[in-house]
CSV table of N, CA, C and O in Angstrom, one decimal:
chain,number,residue,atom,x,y,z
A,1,UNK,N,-15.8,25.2,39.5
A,1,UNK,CA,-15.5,25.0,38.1
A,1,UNK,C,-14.6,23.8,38.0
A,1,UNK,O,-13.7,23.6,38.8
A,2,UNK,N,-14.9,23.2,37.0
A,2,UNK,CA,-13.9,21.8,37.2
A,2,UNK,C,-12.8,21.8,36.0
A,2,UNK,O,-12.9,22.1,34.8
A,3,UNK,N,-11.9,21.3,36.7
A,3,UNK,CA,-10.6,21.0,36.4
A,3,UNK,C,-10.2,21.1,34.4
A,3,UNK,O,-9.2,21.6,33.9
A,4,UNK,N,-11.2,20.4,33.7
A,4,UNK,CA,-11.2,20.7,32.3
A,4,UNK,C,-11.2,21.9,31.9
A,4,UNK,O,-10.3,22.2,31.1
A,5,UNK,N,-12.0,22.8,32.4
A,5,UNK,CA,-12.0,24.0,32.0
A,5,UNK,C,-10.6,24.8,32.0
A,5,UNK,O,-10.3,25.4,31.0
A,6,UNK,N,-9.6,24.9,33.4
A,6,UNK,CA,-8.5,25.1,33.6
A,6,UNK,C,-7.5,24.5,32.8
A,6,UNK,O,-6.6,25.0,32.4
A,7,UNK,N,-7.8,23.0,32.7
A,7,UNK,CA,-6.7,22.3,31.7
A,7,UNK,C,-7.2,23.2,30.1
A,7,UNK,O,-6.4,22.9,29.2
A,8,UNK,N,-7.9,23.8,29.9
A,8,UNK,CA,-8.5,24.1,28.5
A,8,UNK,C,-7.3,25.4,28.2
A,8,UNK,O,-6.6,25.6,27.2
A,9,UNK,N,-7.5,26.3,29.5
A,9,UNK,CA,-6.8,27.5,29.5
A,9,UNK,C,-5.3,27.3,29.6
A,9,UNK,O,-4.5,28.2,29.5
A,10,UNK,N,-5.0,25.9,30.0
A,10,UNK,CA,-2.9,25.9,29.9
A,10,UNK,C,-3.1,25.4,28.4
A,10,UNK,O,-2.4,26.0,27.6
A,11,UNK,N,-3.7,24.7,28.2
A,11,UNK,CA,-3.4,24.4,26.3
A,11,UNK,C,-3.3,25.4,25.9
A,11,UNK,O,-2.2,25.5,25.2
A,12,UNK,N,-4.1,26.5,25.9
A,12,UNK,CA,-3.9,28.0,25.3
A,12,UNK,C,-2.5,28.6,25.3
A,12,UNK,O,-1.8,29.0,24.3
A,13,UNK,N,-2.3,28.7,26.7
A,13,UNK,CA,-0.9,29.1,27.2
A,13,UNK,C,0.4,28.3,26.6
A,13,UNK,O,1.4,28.8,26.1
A,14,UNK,N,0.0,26.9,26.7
A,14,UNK,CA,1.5,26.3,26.1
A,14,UNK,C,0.9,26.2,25.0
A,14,UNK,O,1.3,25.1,24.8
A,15,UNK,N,0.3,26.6,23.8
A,15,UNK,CA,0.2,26.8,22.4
A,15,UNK,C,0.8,27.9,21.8
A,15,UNK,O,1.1,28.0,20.7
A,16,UNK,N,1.2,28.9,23.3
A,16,UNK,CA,2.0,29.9,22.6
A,16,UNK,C,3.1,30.2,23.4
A,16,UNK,O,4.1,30.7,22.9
A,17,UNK,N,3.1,29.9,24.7
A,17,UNK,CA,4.3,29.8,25.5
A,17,UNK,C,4.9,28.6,25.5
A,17,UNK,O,5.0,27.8,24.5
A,18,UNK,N,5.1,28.3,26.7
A,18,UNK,CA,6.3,27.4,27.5
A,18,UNK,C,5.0,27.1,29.0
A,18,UNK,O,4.0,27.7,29.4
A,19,UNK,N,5.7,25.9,29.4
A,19,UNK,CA,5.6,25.1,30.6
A,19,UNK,C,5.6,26.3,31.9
A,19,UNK,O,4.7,26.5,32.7
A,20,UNK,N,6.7,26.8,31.7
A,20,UNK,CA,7.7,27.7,32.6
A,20,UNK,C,6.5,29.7,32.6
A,20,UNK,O,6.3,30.3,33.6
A,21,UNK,N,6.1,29.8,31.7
A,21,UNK,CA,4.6,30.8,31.6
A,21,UNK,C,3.6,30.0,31.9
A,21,UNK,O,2.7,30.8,32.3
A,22,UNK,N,3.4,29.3,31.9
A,22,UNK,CA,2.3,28.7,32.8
A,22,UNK,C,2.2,28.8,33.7
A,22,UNK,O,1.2,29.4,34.2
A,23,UNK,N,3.2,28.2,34.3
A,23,UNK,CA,3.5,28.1,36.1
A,23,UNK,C,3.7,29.6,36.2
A,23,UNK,O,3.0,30.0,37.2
A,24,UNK,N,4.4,30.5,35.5
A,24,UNK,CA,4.2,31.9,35.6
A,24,UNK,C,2.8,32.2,36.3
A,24,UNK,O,2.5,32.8,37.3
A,25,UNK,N,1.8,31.6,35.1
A,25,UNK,CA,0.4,32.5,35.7
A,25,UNK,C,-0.2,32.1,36.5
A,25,UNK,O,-1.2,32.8,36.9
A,26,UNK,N,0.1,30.6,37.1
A,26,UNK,CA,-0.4,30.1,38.4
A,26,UNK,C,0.1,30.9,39.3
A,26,UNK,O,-0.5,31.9,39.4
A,27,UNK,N,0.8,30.9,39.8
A,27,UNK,CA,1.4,31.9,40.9
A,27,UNK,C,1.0,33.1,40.7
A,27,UNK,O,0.7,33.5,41.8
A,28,UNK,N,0.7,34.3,39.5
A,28,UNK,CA,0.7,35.1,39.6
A,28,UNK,C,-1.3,35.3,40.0
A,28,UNK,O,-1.8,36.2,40.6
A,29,UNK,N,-1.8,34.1,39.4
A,29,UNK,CA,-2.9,34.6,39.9
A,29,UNK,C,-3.4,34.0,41.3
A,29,UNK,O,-4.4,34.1,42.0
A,30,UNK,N,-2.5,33.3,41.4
A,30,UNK,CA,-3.1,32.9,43.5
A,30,UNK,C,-3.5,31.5,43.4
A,30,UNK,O,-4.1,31.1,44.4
A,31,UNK,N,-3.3,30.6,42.5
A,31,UNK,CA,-3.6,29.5,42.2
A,31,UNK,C,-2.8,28.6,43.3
A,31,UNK,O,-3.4,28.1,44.2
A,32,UNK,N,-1.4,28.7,42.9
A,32,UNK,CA,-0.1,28.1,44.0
A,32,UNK,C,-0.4,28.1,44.9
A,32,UNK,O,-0.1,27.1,45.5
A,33,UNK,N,-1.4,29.4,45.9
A,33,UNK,CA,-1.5,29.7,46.8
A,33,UNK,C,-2.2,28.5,47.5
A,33,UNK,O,-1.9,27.8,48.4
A,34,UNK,N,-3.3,28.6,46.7
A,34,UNK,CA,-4.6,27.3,47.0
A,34,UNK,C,-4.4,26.0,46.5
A,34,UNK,O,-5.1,25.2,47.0
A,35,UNK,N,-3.5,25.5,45.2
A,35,UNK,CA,-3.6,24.2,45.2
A,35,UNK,C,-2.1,24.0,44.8
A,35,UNK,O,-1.6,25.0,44.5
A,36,UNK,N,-1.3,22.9,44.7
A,36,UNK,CA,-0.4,22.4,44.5
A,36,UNK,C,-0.3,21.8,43.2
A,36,UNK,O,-1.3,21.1,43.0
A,37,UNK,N,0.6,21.9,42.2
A,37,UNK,CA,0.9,21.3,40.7
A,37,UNK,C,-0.9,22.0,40.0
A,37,UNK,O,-1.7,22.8,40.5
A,38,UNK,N,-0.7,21.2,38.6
A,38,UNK,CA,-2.0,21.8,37.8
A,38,UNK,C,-3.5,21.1,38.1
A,38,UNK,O,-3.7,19.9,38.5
A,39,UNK,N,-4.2,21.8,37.8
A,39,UNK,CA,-6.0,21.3,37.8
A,39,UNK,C,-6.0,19.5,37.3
A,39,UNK,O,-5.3,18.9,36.4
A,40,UNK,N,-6.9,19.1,38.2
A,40,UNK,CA,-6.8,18.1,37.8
A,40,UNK,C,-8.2,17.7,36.9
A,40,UNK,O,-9.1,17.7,37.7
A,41,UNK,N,-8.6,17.5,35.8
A,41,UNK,CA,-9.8,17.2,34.9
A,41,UNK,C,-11.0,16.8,35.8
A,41,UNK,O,-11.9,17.6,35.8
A,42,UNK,N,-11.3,16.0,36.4
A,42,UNK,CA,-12.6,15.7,36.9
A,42,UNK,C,-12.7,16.4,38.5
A,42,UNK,O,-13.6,16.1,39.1
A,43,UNK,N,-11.7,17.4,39.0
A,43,UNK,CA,-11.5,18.1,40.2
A,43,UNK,C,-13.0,19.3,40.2
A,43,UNK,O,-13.7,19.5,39.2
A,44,UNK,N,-13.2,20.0,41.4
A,44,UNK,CA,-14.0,20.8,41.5
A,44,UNK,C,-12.9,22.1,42.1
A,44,UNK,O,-12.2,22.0,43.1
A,45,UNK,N,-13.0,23.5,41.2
A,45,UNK,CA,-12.3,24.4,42.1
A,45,UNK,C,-13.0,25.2,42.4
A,45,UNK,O,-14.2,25.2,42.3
A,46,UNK,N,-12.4,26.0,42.9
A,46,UNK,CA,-13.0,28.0,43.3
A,46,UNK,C,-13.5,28.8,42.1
A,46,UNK,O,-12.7,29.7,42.0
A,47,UNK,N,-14.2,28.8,41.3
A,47,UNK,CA,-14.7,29.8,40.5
A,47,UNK,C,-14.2,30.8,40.3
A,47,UNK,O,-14.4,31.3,39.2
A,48,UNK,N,-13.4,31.5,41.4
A,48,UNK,CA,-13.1,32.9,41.5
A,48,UNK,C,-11.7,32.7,40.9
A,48,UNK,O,-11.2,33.6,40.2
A,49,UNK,N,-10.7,31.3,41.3
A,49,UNK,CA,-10.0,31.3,40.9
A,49,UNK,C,-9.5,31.3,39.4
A,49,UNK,O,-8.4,31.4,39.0
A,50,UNK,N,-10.8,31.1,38.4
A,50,UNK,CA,-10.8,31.1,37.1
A,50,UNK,C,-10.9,32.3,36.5
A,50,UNK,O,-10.5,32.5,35.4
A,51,UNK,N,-11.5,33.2,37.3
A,51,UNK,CA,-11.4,34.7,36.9
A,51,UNK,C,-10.4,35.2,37.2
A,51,UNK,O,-10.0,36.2,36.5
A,52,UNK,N,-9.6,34.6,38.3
A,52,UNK,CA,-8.1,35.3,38.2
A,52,UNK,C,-7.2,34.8,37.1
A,52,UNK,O,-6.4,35.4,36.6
A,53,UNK,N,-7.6,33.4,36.9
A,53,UNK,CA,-6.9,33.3,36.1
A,53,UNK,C,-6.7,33.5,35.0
A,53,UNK,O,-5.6,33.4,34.4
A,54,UNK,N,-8.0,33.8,34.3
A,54,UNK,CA,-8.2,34.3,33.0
A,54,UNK,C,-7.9,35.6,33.1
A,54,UNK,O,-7.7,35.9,31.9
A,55,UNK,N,-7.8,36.6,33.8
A,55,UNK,CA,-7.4,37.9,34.1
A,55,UNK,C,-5.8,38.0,34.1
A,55,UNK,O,-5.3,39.1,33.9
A,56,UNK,N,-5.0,37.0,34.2
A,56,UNK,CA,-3.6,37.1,34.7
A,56,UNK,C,-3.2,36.7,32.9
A,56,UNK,O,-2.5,37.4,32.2
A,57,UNK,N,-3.8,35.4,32.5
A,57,UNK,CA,-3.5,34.7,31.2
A,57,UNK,C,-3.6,36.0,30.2
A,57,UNK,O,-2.5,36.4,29.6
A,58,UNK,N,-4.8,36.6,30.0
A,58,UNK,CA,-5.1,37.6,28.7
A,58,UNK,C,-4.0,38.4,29.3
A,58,UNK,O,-2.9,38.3,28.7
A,59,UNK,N,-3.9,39.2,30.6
A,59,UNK,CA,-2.7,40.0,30.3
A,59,UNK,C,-1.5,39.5,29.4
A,59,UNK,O,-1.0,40.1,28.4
A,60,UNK,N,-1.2,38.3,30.0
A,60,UNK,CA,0.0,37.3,29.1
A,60,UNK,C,0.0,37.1,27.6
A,60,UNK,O,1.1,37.1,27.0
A,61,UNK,N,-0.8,37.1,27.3
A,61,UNK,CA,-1.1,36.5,25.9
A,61,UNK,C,-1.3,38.1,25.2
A,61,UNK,O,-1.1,38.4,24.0
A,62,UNK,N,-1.6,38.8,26.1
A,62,UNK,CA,-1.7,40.7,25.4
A,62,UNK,C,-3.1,40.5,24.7
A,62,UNK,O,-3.1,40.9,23.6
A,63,UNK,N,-4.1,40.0,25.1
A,63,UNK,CA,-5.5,40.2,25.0
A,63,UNK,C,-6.4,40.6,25.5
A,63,UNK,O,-6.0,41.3,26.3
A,64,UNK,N,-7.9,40.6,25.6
A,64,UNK,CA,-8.7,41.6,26.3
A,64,UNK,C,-9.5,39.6,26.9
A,64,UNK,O,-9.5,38.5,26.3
A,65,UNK,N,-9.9,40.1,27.8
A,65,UNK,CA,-10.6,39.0,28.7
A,65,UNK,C,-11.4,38.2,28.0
A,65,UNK,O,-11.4,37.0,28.0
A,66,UNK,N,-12.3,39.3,27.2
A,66,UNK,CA,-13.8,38.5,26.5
A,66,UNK,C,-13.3,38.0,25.1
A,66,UNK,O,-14.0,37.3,24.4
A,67,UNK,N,-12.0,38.4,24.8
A,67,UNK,CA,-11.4,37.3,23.6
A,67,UNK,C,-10.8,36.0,24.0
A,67,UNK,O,-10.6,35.0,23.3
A,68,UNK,N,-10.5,36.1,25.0
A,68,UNK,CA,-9.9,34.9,25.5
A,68,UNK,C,-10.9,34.2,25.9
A,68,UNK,O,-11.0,33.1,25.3
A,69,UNK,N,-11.9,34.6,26.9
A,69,UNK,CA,-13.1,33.7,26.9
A,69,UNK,C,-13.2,32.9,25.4
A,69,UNK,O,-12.9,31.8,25.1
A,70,UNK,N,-13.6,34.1,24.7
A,70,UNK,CA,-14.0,33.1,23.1
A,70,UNK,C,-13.2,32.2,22.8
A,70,UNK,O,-13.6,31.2,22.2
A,71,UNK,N,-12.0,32.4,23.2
A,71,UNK,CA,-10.4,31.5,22.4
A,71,UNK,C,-11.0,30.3,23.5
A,71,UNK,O,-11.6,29.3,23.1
A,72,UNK,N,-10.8,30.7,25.0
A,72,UNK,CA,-11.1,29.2,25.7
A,72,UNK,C,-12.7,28.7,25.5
A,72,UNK,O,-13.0,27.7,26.2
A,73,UNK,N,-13.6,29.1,24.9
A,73,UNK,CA,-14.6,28.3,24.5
A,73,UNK,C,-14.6,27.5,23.0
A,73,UNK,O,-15.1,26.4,22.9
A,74,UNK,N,-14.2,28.0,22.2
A,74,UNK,CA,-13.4,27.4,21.3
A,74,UNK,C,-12.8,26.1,21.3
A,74,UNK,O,-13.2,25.2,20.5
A,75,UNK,N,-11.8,25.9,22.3
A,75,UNK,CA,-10.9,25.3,22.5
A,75,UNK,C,-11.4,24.0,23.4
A,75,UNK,O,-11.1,22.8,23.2
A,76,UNK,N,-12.3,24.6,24.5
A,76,UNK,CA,-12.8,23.6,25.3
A,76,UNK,C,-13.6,22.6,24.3
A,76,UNK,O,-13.6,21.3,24.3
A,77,UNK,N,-14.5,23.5,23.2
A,77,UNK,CA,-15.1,21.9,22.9
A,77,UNK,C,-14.4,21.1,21.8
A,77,UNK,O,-14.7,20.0,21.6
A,78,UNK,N,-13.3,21.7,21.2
A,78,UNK,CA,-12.1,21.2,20.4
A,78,UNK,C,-11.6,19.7,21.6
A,78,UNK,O,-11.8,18.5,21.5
A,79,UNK,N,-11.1,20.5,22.7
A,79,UNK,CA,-10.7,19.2,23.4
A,79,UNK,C,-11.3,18.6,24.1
A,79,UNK,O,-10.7,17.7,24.7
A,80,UNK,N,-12.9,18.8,24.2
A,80,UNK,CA,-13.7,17.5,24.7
A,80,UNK,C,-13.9,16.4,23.2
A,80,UNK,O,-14.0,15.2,23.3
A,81,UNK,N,-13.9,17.0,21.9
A,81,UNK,CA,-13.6,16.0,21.1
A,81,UNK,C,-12.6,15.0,21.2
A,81,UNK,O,-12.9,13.8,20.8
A,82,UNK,N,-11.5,15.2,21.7
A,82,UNK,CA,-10.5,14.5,22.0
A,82,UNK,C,-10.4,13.6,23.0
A,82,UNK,O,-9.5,12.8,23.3
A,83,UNK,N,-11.8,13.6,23.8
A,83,UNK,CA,-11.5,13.3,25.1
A,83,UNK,C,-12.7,11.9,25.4
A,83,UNK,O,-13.3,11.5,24.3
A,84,UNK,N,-13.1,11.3,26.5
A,84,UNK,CA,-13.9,10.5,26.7
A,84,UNK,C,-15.7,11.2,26.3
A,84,UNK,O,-16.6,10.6,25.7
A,85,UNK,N,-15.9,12.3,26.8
A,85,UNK,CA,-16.8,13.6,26.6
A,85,UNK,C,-17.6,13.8,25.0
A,85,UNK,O,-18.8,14.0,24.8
A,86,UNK,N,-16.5,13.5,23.9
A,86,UNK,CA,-17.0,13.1,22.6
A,86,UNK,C,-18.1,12.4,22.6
A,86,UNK,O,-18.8,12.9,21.7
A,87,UNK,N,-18.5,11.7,23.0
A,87,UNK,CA,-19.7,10.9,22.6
A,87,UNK,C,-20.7,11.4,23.3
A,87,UNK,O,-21.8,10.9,23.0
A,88,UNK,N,-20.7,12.3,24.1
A,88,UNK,CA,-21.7,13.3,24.6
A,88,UNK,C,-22.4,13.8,23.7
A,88,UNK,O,-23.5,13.6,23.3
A,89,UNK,N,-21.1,15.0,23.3
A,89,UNK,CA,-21.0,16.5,22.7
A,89,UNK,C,-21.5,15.4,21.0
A,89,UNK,O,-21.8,16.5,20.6
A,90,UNK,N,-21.7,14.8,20.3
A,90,UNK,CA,-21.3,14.1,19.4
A,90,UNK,C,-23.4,14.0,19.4
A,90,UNK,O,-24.0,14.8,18.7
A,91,UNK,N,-24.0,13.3,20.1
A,91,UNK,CA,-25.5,13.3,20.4
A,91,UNK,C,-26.4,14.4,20.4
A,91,UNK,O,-27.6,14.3,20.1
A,92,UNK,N,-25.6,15.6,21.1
A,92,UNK,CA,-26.4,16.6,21.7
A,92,UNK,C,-26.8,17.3,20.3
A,92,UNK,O,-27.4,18.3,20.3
A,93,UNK,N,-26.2,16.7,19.1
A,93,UNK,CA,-27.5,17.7,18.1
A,93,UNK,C,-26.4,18.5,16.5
A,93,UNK,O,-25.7,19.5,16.9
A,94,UNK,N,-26.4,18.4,15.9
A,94,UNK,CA,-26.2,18.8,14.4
A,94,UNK,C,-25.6,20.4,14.4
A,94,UNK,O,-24.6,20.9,13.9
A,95,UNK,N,-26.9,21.2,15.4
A,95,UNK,CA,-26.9,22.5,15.0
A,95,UNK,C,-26.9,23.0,16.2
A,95,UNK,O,-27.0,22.4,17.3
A,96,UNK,N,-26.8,24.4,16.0
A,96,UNK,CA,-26.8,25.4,17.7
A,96,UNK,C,-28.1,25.2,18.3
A,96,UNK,O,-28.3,25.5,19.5
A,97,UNK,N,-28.9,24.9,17.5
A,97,UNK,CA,-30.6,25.7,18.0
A,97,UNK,C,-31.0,24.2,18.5
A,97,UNK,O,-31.6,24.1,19.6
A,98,UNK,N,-30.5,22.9,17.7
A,98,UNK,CA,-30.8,21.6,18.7
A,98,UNK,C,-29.6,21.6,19.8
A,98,UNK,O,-29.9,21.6,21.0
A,99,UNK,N,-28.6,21.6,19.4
A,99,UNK,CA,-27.6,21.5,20.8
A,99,UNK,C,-28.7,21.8,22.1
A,99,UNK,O,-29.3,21.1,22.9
A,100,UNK,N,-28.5,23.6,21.9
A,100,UNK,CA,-29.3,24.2,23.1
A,100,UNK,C,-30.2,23.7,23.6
A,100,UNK,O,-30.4,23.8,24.8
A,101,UNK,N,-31.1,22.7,22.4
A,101,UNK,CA,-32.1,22.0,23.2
A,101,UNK,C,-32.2,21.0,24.0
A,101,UNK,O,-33.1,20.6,24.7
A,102,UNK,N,-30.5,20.6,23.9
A,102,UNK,CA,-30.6,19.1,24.3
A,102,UNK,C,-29.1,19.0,25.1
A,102,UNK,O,-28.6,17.9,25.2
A,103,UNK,N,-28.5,20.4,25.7
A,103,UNK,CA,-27.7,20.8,26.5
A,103,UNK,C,-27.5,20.8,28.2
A,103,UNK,O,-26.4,20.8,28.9
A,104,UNK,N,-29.0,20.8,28.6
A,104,UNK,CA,-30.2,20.2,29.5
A,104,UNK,C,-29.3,19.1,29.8
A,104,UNK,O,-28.1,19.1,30.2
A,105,UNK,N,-30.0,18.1,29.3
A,105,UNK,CA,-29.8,16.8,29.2
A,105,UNK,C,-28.3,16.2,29.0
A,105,UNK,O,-28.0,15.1,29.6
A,106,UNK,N,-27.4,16.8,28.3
A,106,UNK,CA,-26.4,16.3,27.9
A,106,UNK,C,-25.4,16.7,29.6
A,106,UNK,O,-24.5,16.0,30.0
A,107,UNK,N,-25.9,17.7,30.1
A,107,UNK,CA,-25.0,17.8,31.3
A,107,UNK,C,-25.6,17.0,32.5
A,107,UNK,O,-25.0,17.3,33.6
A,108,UNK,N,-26.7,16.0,32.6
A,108,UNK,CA,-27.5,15.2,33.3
A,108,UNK,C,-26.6,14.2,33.1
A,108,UNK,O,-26.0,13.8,34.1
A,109,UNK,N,-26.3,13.8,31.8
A,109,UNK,CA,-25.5,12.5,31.5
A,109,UNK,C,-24.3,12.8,32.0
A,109,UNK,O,-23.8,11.9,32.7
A,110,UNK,N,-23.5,13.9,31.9
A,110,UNK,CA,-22.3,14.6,32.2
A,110,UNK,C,-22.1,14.1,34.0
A,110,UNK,O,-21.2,13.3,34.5
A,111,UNK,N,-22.9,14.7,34.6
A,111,UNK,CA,-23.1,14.5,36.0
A,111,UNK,C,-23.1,13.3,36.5
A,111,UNK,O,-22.4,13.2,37.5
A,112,UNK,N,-23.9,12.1,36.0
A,112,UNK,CA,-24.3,11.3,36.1
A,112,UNK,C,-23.2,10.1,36.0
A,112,UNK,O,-23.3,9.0,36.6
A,113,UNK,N,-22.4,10.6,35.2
A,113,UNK,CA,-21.4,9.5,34.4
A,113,UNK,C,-19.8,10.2,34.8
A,113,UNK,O,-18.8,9.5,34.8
A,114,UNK,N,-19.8,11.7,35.2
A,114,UNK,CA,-18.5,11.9,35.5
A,114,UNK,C,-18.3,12.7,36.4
A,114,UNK,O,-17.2,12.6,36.9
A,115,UNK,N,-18.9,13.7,36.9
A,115,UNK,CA,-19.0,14.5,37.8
A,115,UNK,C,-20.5,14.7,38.7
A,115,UNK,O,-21.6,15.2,38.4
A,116,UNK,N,-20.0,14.2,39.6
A,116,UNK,CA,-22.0,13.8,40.8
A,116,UNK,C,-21.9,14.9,41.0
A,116,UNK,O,-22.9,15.6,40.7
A,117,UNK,N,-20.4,15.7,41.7
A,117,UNK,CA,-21.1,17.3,42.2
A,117,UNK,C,-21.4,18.5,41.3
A,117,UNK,O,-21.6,19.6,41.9
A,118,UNK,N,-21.6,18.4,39.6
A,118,UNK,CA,-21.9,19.2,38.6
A,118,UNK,C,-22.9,19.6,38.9
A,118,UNK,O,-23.9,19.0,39.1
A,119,UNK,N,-22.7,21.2,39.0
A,119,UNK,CA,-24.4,22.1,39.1
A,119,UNK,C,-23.8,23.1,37.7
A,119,UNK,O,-22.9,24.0,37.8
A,120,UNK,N,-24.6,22.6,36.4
A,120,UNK,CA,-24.7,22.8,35.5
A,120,UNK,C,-25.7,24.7,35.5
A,120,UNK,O,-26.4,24.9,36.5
A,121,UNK,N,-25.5,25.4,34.8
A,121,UNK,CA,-26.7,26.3,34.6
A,121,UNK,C,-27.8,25.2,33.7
A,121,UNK,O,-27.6,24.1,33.1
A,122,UNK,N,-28.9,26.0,33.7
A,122,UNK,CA,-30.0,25.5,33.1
A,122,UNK,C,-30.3,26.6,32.2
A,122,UNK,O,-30.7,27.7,32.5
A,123,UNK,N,-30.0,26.1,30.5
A,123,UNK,CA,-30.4,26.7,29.3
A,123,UNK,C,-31.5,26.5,28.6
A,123,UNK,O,-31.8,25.4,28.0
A,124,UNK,N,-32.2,27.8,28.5
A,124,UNK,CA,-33.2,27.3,27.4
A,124,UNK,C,-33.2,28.1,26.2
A,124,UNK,O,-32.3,28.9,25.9
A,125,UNK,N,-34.5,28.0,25.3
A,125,UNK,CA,-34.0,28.9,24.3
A,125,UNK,C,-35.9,29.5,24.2
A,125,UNK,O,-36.8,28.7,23.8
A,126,UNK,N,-36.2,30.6,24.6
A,126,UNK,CA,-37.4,31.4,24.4
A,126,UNK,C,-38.2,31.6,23.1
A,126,UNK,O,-39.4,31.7,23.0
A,127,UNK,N,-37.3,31.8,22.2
A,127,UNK,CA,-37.6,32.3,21.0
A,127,UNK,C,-36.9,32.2,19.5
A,127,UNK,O,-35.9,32.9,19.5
A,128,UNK,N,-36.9,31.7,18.5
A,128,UNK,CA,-35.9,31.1,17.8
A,128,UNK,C,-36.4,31.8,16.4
A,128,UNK,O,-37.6,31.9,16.2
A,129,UNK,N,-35.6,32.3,15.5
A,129,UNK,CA,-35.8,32.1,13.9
A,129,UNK,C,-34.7,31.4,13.2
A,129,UNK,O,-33.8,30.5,13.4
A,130,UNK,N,-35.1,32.1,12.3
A,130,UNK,CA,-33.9,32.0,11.0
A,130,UNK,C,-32.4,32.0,11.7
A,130,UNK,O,-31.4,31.3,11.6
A,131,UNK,N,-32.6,33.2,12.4
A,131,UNK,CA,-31.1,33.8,12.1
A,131,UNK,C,-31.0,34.2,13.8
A,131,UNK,O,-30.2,34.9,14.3
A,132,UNK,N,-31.6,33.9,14.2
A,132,UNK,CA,-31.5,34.4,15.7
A,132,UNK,C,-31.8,33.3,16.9
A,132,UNK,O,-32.6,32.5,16.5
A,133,UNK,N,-31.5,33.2,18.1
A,133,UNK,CA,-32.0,33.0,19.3
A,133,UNK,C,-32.1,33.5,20.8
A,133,UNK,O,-31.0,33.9,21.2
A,134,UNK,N,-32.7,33.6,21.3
A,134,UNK,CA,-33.2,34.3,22.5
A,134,UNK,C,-33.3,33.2,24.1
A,134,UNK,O,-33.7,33.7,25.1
């Protein structure tokens, strides 16, 4: 999992704490253990280590896991607007049902242009209406 994603989750933390809770929940979830200072943005880490950390953070924050997911999905693409990544996310499409379509593609460019070792999942969409997708 790379380093954005983790910088996504201290913005969270210092939006409602301190610097000093931060560093709290690196240590507490075994981060310290394995890397030194914070995630670096274009870095690749341990996957497992994101689950601790989002496990250690919601405790913090006094939330349940799958809210905080939503809060850091939220947030992630809030600050890829801010970021070089904008003009990506900005192409890939108007609506959810084209995004999805063209989410494929948008993490080829992603790879291509900022992270070579990106193994993206592969999304599609099976079945679509009005009001739903599959």
């Amino acid at each position: 999992m790379y380093g954005l994603v983790f910088l996504t989750i201290k913005n969270l933390v210092l939006s409602k704490y301190s610097e000093e809770r931060w560093k709290q929940a690196l240590q507490k979830s075994g981060w310290a253990k394995t890397y030194k200072g914070d995630p670096v943005e274009g870095e690749d880490y341990d996957e497992r280590l994101l689950f601790d950390l989002v496990s250690v953070v919601a405790e913090l924050l006094g939330t349940e896991v799958e809210e905080l997911l939503e809060s850091v999905g939220r947030n992630f693409i809030i600050h890829l607007q801010s970021t070089n990544y904008a003009k990506v996310l900005n192409i890939a499409g108007d609506s959810l049902p084209e995004m999805l379509s063209n989410v494929n593609s948008m993490h080829g460019h992603i790879k291509m242009a900022y992270f070579r070792k990106l193994s993206p999942p592969n999304i599609s969409v099976s079945h679509a209406t009005k009001n739903s997708m599959l």
